[in-house]
Coordinates of C-alpha atoms and ligand atoms in Angstrom, one line a residue:
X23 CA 10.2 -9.6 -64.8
X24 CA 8.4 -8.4 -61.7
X25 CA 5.2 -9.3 -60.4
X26 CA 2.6 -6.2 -61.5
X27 CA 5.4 -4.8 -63.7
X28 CA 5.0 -6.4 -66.9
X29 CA 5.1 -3.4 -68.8
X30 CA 8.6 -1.8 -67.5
X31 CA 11.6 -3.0 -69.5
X32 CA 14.2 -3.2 -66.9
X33 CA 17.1 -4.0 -69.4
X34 CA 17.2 -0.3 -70.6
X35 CA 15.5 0.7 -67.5
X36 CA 12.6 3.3 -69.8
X37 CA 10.1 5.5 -67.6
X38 CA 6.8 4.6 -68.9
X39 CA 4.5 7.4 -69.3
X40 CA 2.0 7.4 -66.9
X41 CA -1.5 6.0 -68.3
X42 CA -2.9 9.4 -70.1
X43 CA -6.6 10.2 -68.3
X44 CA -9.4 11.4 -70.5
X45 CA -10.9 13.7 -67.8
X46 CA -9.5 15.6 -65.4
X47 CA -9.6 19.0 -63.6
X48 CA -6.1 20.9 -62.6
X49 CA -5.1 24.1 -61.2
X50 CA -1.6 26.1 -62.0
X51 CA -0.8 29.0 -60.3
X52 CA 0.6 31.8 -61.9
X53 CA 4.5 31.5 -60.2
X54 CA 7.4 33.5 -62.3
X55 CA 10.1 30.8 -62.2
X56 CA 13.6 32.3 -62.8
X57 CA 16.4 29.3 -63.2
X58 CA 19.9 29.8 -63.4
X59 CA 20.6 33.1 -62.9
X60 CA 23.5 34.2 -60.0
X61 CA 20.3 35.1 -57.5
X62 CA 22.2 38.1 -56.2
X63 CA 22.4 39.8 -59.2
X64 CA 18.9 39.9 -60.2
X65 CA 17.1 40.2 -56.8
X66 CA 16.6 43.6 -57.2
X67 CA 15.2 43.6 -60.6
X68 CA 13.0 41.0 -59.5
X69 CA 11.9 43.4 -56.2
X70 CA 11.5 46.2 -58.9
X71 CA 9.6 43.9 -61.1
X72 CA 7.1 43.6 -58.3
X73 CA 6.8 47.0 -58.2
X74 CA 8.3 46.9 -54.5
X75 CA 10.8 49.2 -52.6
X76 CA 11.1 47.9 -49.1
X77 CA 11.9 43.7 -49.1
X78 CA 12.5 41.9 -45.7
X79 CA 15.2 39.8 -46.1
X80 CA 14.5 36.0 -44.2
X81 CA 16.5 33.5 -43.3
X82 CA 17.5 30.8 -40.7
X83 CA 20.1 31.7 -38.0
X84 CA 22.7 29.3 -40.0
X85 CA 21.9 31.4 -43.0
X86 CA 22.4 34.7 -41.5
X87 CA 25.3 36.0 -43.7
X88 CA 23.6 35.4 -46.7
X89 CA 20.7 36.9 -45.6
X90 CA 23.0 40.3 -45.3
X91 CA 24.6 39.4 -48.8
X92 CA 21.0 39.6 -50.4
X93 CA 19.7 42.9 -48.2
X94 CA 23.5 44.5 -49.5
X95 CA 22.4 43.4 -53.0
X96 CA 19.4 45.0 -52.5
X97 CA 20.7 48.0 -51.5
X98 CA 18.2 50.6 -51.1
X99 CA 15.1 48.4 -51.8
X100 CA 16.1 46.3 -48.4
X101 CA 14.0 47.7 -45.3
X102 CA 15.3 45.4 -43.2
X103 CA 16.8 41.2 -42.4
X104 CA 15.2 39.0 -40.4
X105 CA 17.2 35.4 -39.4
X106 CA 15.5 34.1 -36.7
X107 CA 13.6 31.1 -38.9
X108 CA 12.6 28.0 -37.7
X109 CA 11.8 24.2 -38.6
X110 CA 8.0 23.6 -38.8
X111 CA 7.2 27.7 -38.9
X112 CA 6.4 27.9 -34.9
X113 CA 3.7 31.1 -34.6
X114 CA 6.2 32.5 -31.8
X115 CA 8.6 33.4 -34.4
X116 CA 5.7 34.3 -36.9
X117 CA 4.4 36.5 -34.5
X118 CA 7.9 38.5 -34.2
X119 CA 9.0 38.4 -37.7
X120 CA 5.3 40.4 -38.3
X121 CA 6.2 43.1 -35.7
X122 CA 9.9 43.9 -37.5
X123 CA 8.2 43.6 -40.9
X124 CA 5.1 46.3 -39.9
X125 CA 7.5 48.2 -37.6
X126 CA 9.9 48.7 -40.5
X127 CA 7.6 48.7 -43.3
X128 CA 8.0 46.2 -45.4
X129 CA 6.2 45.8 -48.7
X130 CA 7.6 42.1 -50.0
X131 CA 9.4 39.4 -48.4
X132 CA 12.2 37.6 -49.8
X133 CA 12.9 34.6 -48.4
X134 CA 16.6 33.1 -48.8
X135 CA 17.2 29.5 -47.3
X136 CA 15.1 26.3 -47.0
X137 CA 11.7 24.6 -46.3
X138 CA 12.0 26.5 -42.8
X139 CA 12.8 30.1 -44.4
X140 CA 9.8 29.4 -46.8
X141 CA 7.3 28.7 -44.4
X142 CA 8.4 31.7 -42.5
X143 CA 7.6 33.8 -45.8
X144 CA 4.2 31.6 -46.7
X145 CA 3.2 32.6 -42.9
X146 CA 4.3 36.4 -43.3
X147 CA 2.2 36.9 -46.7
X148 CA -1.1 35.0 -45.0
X149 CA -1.1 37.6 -42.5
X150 CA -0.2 40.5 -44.8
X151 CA -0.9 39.8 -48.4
X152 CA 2.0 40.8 -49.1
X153 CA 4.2 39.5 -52.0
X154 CA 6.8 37.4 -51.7
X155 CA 10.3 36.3 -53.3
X156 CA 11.6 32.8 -53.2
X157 CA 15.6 31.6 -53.0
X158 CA 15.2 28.1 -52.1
X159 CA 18.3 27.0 -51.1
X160 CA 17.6 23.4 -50.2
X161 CA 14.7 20.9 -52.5
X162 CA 12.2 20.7 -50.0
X163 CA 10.1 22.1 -52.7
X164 CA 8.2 24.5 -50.3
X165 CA 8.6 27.5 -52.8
X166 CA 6.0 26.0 -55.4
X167 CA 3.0 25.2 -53.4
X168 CA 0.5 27.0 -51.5
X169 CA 0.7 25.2 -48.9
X170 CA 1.3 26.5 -45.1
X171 CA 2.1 24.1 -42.3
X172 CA 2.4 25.8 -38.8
X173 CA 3.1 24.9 -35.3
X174 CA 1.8 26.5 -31.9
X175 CA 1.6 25.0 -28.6
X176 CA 3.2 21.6 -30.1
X177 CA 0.7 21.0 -32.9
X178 CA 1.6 20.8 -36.4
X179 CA -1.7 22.3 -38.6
X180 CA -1.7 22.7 -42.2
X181 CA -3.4 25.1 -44.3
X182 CA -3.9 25.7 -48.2
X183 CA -4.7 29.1 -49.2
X184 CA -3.6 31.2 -52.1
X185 CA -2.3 33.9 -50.3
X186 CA 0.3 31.3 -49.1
X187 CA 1.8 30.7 -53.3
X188 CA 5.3 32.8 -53.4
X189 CA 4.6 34.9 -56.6
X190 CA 9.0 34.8 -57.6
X191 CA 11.0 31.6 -57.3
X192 CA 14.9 32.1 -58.3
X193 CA 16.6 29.0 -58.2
X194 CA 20.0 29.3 -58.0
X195 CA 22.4 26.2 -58.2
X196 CA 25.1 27.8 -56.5
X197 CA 23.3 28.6 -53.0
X198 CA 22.2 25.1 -53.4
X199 CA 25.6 24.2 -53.4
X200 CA 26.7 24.7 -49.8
X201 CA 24.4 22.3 -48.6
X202 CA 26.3 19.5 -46.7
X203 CA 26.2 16.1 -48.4
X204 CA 24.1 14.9 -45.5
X205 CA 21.2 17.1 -45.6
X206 CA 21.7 17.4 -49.7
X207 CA 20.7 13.5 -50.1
X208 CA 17.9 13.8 -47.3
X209 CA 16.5 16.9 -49.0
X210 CA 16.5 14.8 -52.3
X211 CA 14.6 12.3 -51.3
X212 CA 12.2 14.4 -48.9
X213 CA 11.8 15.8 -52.9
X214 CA 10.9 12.6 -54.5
X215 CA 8.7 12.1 -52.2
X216 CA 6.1 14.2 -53.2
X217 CA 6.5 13.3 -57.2
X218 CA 6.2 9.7 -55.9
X219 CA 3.0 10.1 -54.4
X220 CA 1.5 12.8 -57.0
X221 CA 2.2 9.6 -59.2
X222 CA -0.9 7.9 -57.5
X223 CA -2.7 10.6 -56.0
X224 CA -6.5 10.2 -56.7
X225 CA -6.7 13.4 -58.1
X226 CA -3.6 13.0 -60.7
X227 CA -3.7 14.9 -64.2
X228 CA -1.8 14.3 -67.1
X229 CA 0.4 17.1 -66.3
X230 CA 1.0 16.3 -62.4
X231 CA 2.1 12.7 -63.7
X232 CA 4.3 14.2 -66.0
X233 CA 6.0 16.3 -63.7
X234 CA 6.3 14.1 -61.2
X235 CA 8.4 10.9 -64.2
X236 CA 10.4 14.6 -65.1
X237 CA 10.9 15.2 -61.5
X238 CA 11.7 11.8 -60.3
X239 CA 14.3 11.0 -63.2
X240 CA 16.0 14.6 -62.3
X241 CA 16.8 12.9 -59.2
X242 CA 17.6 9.7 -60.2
X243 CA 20.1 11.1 -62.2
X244 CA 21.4 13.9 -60.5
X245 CA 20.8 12.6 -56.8
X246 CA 24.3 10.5 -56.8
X247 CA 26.5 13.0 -58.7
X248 CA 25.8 15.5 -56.3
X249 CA 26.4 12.9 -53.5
X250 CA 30.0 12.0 -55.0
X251 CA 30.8 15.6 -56.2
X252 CA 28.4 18.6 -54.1
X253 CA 30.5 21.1 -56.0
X254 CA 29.5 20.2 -59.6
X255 CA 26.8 22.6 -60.5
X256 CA 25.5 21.1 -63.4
X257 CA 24.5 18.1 -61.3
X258 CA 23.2 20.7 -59.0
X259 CA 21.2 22.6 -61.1
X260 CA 19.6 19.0 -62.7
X261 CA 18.3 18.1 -59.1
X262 CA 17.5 21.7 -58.5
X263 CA 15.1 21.5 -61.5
X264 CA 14.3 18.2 -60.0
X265 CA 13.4 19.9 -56.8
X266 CA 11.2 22.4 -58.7
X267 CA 9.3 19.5 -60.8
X268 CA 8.6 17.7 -57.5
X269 CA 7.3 20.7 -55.5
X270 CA 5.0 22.0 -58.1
X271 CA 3.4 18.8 -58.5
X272 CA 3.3 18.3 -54.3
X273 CA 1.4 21.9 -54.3
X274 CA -0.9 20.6 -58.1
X275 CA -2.5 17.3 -55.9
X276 CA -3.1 15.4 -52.8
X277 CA -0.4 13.4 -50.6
X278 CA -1.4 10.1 -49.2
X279 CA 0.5 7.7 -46.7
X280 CA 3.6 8.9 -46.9
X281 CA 3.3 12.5 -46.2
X282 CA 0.7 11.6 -43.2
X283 CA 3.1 9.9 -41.7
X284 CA 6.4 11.8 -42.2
X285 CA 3.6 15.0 -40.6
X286 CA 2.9 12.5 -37.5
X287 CA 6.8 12.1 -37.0
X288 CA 7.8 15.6 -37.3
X289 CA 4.6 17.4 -35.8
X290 CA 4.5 15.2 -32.7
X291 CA 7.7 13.6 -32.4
X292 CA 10.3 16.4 -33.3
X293 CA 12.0 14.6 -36.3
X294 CA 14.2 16.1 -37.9
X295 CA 12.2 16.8 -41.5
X296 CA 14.3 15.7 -44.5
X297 CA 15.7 12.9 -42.9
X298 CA 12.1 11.3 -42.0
X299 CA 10.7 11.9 -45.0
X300 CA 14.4 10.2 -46.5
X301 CA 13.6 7.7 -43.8
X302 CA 10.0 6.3 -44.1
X303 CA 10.5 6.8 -48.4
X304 CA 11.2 3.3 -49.4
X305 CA 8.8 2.0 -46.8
X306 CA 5.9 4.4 -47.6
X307 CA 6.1 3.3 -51.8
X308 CA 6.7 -0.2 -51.2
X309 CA 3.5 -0.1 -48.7
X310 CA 1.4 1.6 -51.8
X311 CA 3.2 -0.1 -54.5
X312 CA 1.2 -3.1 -53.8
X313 CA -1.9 -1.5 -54.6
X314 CA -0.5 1.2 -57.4
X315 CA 2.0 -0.6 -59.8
X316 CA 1.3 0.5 -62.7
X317 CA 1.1 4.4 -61.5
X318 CA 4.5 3.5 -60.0
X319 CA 5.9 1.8 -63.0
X320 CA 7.9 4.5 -64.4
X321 CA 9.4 4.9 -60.9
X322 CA 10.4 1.4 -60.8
X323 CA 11.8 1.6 -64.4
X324 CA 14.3 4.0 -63.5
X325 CA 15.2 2.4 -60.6
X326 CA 15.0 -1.1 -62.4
X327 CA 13.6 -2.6 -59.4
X328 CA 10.5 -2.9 -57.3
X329 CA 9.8 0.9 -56.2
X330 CA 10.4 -0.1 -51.9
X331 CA 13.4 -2.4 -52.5
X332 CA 14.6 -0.4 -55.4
X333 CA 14.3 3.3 -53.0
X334 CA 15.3 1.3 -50.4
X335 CA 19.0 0.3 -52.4
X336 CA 18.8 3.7 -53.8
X337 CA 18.1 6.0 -50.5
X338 CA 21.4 3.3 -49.3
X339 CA 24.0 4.0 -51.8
X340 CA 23.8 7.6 -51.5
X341 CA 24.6 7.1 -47.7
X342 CA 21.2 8.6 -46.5
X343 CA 19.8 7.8 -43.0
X344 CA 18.1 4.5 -42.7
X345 CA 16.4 3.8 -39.6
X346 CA 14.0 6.5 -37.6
X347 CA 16.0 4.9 -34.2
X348 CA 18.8 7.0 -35.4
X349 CA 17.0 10.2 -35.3
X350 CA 16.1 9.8 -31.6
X351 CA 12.8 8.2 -31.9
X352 CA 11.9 5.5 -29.1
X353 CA 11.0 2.2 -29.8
X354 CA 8.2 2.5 -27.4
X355 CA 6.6 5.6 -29.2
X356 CA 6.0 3.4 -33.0
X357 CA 2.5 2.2 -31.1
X358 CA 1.3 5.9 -30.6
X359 CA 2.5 6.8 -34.3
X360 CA 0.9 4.4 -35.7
X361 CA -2.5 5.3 -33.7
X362 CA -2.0 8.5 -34.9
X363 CA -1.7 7.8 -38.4
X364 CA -5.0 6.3 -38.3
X365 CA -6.7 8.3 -36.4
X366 CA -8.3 10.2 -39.1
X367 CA -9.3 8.4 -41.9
X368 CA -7.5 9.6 -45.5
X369 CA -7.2 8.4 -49.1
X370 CA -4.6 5.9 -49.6
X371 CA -3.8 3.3 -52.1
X372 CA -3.5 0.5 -49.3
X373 CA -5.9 0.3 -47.2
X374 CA -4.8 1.4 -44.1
X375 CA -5.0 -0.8 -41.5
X376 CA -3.5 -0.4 -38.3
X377 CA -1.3 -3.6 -37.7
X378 CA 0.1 -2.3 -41.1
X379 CA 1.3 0.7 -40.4
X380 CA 2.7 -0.6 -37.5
X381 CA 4.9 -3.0 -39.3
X382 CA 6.2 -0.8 -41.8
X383 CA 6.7 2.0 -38.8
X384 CA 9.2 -0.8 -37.2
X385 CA 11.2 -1.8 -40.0
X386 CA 11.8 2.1 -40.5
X387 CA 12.7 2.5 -37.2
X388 CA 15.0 -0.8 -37.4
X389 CA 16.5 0.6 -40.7
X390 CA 15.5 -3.0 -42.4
X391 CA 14.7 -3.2 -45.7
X392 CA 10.8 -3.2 -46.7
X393 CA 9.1 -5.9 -47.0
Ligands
NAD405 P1 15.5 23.8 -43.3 O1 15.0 24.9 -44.1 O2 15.1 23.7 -41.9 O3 17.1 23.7 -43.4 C1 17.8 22.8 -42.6 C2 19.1 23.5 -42.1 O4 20.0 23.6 -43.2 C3 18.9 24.9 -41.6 O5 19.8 25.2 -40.5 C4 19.3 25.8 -42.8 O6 19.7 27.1 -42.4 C5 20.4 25.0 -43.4 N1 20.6 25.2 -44.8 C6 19.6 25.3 -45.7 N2 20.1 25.4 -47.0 C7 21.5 25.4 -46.8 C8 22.6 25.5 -47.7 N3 22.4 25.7 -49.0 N4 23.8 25.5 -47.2 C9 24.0 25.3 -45.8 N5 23.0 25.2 -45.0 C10 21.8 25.3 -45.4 O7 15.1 22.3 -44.0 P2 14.2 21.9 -45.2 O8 14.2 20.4 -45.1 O9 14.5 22.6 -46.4 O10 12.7 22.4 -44.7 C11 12.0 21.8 -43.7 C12 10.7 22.6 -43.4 O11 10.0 22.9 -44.7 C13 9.7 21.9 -42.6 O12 9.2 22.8 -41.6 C14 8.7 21.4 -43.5 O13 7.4 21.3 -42.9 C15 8.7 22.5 -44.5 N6 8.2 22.1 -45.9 C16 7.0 22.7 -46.3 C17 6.5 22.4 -47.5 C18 5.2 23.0 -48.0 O14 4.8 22.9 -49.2 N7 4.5 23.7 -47.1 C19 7.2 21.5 -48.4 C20 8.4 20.9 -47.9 C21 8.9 21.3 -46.7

């Protein structure tokens, strides 16, 4: 048995629902989800559906061929493909996408690709109002959240605004599967992130904690089949849904300690942004878990373990990236992160104290286990 985790049987390793809450207030936005399907043969319907004719096509530069697959799909309804998308939607490339999208006269946006193609679309529709169509084709989870993070001259700001919620999601498994086994295991855990947190958020519902157990085990499940075997769509789809559960529930409440800091990294350090988040994960929840175990228990019962050593042995036998020193990130630059991170003050489970963060910032950036 382990200390604060009386409750979890770790024999047969159940999730334990999440303490119900007699009050609470929660907002769902109206989202038509569309699971399964072969995305290229239902795009248009779903372009027609929206009563559109003219969809810009988005991508990343990587993505461009499937980009032209989807506008060919489209056929007449496709104005126009745009594949200059990049990490951390940059206002630059904002900015230019606009100009195409007026110039040809676009009337939707259908974004095709990852966090970075969905922030280009989320960006697009804030300046437009415009609808827009979701492929993810990573679990970054973007697609399900109103939520807009932007970048110009270096800073990273982030906005929430309905005009920002993608009214279509199609999630296909197959697009999912080209995703190298690298990235796919970063992504993953960049996903469970944000169901881990909603676990403890202060403004948690019954329904964001039960997304975020469905969301989690999705992952827990799926996360090393797709590892061993990235061609096995079942396992695909399962993490995809995963993906979807954990998304929904990032864009349903507010992020704490993690998500600050994996922001600090990638806003004013560059990091790379599934592999932080993949990173700082085990460090993050073991950090919290201290001061949120029984909103954590049903992580920990799946992982039968402590949530940080339990993520930490987890994020390890999947092969994902371990320590932030790999990513680039100096030695000599954990002081300013960790001044950063509390700069302004936020909710957090843990209080957050300086010298802590610190710590827990070096033994991410060593790659050694959390404490
Ligand atoms: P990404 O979209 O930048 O993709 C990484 C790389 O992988 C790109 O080159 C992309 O073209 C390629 N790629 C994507 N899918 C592929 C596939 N199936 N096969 C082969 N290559 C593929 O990475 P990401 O981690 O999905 O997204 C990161 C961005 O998303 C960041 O800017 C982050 O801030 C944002 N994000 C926003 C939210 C939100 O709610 N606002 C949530 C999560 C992430």
């Amino acid at each position: 048995m382990l200390a604060g985790y009386g409750e979890v049987d770790f024999v047969k390793g159940a999730p334990r629902m999440p303490s119900f809450q007699p009050q609470f207030a929660v907002t769902i936005a109206p989202v038509r989800v569309r699971f399964g399907d072969a995305a290229l043969s239902v795009i248009a319907d779903e372009v027609t559906r929206l009563a559109c004719h003219r969809a810009l096509v988005l991508t990343t530069p990587a993505q461009a061929d499937l980009a032209v697959s989807f506008a060919q799909a489209l056929g007449d309804r496709a104005a126009g493909v745009f594949t200059d998308a990049r990490m951390h939607t940059p206002t630059d490339v904002t900015e230019r996408a606009l100009a195409h999208a007026i110039a040809i006269g676009a009337d939707c946006f259908v974004a095709v690709g990852g966090g970075s193609t969905t922030g280009l679309g989320k960006a697009l529709a804030l300046r437009t109002d415009l609808p827009q169509i979701v492929v993810p084709t990573t679990y970054a989870g973007s697609e399900a959240t109103a939520i807009l993070g932007q970048t110009e001259a270096g800073r990273k700001t982030t906005i929430t605004d309905p005009r920002v919620q993608p009214e279509v999601i199609i999630y296909d498994p197959a697009l999912v599967a080209t995703l190298p086994v690298a990235l796919t295991v970063a992504s993953g855990l960049n996903a469970m992130a944000h169901a881990a947190e909603a676990l403890y958020a202060r403004d948690r519902n019954p329904l964001s904690s039960a997304l975020a157990v469905q969301g989690l085990q999705a992952m827990v499940d799926g996360l090393p089949k797709v590892a061993a075997n990235p061609a096995d769509l079942t396992a695909r789809a399962q993490t995809l849904y995963g993906a979807w559960l954990c998304g929904t529930v990032l864009g349903q409440v507010g992020m704490a300690l993690h998500h600050k800091l994996a922001h600090v990294l990638g806003g004013t350090f560059d990091l790379p942004h599934a592999e932080t988040h993949a990173i700082l994960l085990p460090h993050t929840i073991g950090f919290n878990a201290r001061n949120a175990a029984a909103e954590l228990a049903p992580l920990a019962g799946m992982l039968m373990a402590e949530p940080g050593p339990g993520l930490h042995a987890f994020a390890r036998s999947l092969g994902a990236p371990m320590a932030l020193r790999d990513l680039g990130l100096a030695e000599a630059d954990l002081d300013r992160a960790a001044d950063i991170a509390v700069q302004n003050p936020y909710w957090n489970p843990t209080p957050l104290i300086r010298n802590g963060i610190r710590s827990l910032l070096q033994a991410a950036w060593a790659g050694d286990a959390p404490t």
